[in-house]
mmCIF file of C-alpha atoms in Angstrom:
data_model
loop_
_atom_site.group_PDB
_atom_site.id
_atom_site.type_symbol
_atom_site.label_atom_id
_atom_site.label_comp_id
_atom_site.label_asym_id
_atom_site.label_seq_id
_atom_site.Cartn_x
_atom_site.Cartn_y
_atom_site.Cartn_z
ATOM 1 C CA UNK S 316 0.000 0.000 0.000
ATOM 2 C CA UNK S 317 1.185 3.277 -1.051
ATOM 3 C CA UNK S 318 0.275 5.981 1.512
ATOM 4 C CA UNK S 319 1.049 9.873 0.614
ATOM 5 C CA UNK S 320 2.651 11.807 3.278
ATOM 6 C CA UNK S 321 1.069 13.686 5.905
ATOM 7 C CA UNK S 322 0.883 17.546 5.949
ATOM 8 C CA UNK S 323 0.678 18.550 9.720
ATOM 9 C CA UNK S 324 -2.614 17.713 11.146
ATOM 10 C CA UNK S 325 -5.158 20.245 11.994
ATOM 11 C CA UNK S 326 -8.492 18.882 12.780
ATOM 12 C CA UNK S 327 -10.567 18.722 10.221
ATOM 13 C CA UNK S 328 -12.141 15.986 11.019
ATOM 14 C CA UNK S 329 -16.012 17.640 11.556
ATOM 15 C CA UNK S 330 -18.859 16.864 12.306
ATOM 16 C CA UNK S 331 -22.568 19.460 13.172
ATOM 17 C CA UNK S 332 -24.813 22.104 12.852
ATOM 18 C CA UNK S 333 -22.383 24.551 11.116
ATOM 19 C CA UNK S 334 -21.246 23.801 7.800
ATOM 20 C CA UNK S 335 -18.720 24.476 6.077
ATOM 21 C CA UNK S 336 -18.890 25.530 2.002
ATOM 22 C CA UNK S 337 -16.079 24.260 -0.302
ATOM 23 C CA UNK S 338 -15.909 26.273 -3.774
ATOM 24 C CA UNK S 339 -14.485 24.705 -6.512
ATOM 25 C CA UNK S 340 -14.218 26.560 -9.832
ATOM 26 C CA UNK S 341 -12.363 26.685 -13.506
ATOM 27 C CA UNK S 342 -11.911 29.673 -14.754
ATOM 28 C CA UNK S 343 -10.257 30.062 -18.413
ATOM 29 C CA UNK S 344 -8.283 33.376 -19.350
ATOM 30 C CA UNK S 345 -6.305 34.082 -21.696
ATOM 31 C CA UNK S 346 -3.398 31.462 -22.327
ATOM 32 C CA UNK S 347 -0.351 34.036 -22.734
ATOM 33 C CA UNK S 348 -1.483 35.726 -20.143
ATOM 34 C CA UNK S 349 -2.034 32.885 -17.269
ATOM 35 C CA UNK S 350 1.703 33.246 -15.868
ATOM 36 C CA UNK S 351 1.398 36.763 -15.969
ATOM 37 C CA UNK S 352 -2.345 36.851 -13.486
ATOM 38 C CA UNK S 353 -1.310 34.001 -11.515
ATOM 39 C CA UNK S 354 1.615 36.115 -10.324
ATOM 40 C CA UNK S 355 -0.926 38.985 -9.870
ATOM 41 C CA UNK S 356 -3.075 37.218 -8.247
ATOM 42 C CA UNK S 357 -0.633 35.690 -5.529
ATOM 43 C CA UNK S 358 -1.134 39.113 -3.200
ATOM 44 C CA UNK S 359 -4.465 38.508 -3.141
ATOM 45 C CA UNK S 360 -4.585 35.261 -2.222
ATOM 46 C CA UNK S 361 -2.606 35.783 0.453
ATOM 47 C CA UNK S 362 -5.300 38.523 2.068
ATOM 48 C CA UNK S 363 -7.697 35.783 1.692
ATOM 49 C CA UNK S 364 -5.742 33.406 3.444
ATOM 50 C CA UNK S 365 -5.568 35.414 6.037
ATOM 51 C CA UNK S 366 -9.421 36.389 6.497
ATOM 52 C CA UNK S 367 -10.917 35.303 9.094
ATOM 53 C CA UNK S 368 -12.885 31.975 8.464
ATOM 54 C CA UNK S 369 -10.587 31.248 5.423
ATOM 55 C CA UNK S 370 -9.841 27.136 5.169
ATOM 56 C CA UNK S 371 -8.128 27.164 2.506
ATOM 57 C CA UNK S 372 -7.591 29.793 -1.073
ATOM 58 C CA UNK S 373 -5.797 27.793 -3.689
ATOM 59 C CA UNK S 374 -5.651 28.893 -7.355
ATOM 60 C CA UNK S 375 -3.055 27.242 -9.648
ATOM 61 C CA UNK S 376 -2.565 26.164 -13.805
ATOM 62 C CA UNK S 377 -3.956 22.969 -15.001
ATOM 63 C CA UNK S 378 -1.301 20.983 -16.031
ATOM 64 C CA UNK S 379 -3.469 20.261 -19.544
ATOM 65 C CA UNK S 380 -5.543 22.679 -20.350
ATOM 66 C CA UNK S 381 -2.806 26.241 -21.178
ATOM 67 C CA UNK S 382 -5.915 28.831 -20.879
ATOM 68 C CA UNK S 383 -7.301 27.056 -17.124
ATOM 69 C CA UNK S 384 -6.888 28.085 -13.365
ATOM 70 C CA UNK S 385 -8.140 25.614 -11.328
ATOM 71 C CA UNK S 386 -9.506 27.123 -8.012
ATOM 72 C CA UNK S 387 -10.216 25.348 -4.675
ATOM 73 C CA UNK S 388 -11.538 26.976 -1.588
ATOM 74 C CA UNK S 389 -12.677 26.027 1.701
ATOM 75 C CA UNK S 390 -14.260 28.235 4.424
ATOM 76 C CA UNK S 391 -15.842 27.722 8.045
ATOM 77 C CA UNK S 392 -18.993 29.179 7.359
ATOM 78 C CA UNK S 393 -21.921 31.413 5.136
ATOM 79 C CA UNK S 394 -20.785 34.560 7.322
ATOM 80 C CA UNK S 395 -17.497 34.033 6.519
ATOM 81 C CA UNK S 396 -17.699 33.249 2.657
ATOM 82 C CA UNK S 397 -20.225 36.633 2.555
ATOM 83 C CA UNK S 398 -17.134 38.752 4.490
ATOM 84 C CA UNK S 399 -15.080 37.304 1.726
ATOM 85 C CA UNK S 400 -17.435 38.557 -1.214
ATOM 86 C CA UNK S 401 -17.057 41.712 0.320
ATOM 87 C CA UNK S 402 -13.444 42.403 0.707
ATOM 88 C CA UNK S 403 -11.596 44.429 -1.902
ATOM 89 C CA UNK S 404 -9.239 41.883 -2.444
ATOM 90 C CA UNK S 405 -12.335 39.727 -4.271
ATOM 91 C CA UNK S 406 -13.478 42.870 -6.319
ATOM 92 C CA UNK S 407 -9.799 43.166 -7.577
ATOM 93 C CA UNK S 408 -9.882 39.517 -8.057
ATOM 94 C CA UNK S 409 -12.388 39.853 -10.497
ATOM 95 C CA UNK S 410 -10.784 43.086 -12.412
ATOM 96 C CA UNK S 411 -7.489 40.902 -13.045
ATOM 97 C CA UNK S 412 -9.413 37.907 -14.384
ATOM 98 C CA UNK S 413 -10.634 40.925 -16.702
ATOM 99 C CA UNK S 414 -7.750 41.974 -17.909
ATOM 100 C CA UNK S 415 -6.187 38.573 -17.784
ATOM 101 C CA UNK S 416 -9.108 37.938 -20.433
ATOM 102 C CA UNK S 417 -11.359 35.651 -18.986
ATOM 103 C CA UNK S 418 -13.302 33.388 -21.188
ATOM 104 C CA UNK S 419 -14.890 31.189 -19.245
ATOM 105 C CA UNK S 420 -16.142 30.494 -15.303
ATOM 106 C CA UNK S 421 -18.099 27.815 -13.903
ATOM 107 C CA UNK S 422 -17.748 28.330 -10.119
ATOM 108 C CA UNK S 423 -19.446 26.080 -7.864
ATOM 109 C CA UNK S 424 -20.002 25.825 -3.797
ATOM 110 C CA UNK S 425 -20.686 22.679 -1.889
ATOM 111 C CA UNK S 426 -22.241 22.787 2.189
ATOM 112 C CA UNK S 427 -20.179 20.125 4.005
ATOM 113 C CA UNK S 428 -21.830 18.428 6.771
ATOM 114 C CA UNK S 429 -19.114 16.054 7.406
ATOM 115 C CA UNK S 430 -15.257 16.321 6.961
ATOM 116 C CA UNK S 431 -12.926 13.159 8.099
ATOM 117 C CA UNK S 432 -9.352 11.957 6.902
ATOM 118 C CA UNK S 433 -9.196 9.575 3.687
ATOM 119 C CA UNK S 434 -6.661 7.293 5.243
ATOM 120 C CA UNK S 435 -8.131 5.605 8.562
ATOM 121 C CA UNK S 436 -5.286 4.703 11.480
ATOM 122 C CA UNK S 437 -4.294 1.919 9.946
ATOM 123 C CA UNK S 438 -3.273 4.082 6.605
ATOM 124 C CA UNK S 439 -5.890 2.517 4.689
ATOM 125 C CA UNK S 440 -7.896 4.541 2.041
ATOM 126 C CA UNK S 441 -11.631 4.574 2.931
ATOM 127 C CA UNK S 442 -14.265 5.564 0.562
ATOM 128 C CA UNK S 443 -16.903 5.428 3.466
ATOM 129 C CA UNK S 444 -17.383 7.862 6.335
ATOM 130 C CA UNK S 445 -15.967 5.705 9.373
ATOM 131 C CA UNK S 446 -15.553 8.227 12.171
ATOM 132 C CA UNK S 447 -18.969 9.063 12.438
#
């Protein structure tokens, strides 16, 4: 069995009433130009990182597709996401994937009522929800 290494553990194993929302997006700009916003954009995902009630703020290349950013987010909660929405940093978000030449978005964001490790104690990849 081949078991990935372990970042250091925070617990996100979760479990009740308060949810939190993943967002998961693509978002296609313009391919000569996907270096250039990427670098951009690093600033401002830092400031999200650090908002309160931010999980997680990734946004990187696909490694296939030349024109796609892949973007994965994770946060603790609705009032926390809406905070988010209304930060400058998101407005000038938007204005760079403007001039980066966005074509395309499809941006998506999930409620989470449960969150648990893949690999059990025994390092064994579980496709069922065994903690709860």
């Amino acid at each position: 069995m081949i078991r990935p290494p372990r970042r250091p553990a925070s617990d996100k194993t979760y479990q009740g009433p308060q949810m939190t929302i993943v967002i998961m997006a693509t978002l296609d700009v313009a391919p000569a130009l996907r270096a250039q916003f990427l670098t951009e954009a690093d600033p401002l995902i830092e400031e999200a990182l650090a908002e309160d009630g931010c999980v997680e703020y990734s946004w990187g290349a696909d490694h296939k597709n030349p024109a796609r950013v892949n973007v994965f987010e994770q946060w603790r909660d609705e009032a926390a996401l809406r905070a988010h929405f209304a930060a400058p940093a998101y407005s000038t978000m938007v204005g760079l994937l403007q001039k980066a030449g966005m074509t395309a978005a499809d941006a998506r964001k999930y409620r989470v009522d449960l969150i648990e490790p893949v690999y059990d104690p025994q390092g064994q990849a579980r496709a069922d929800f065994f903690t709860a």
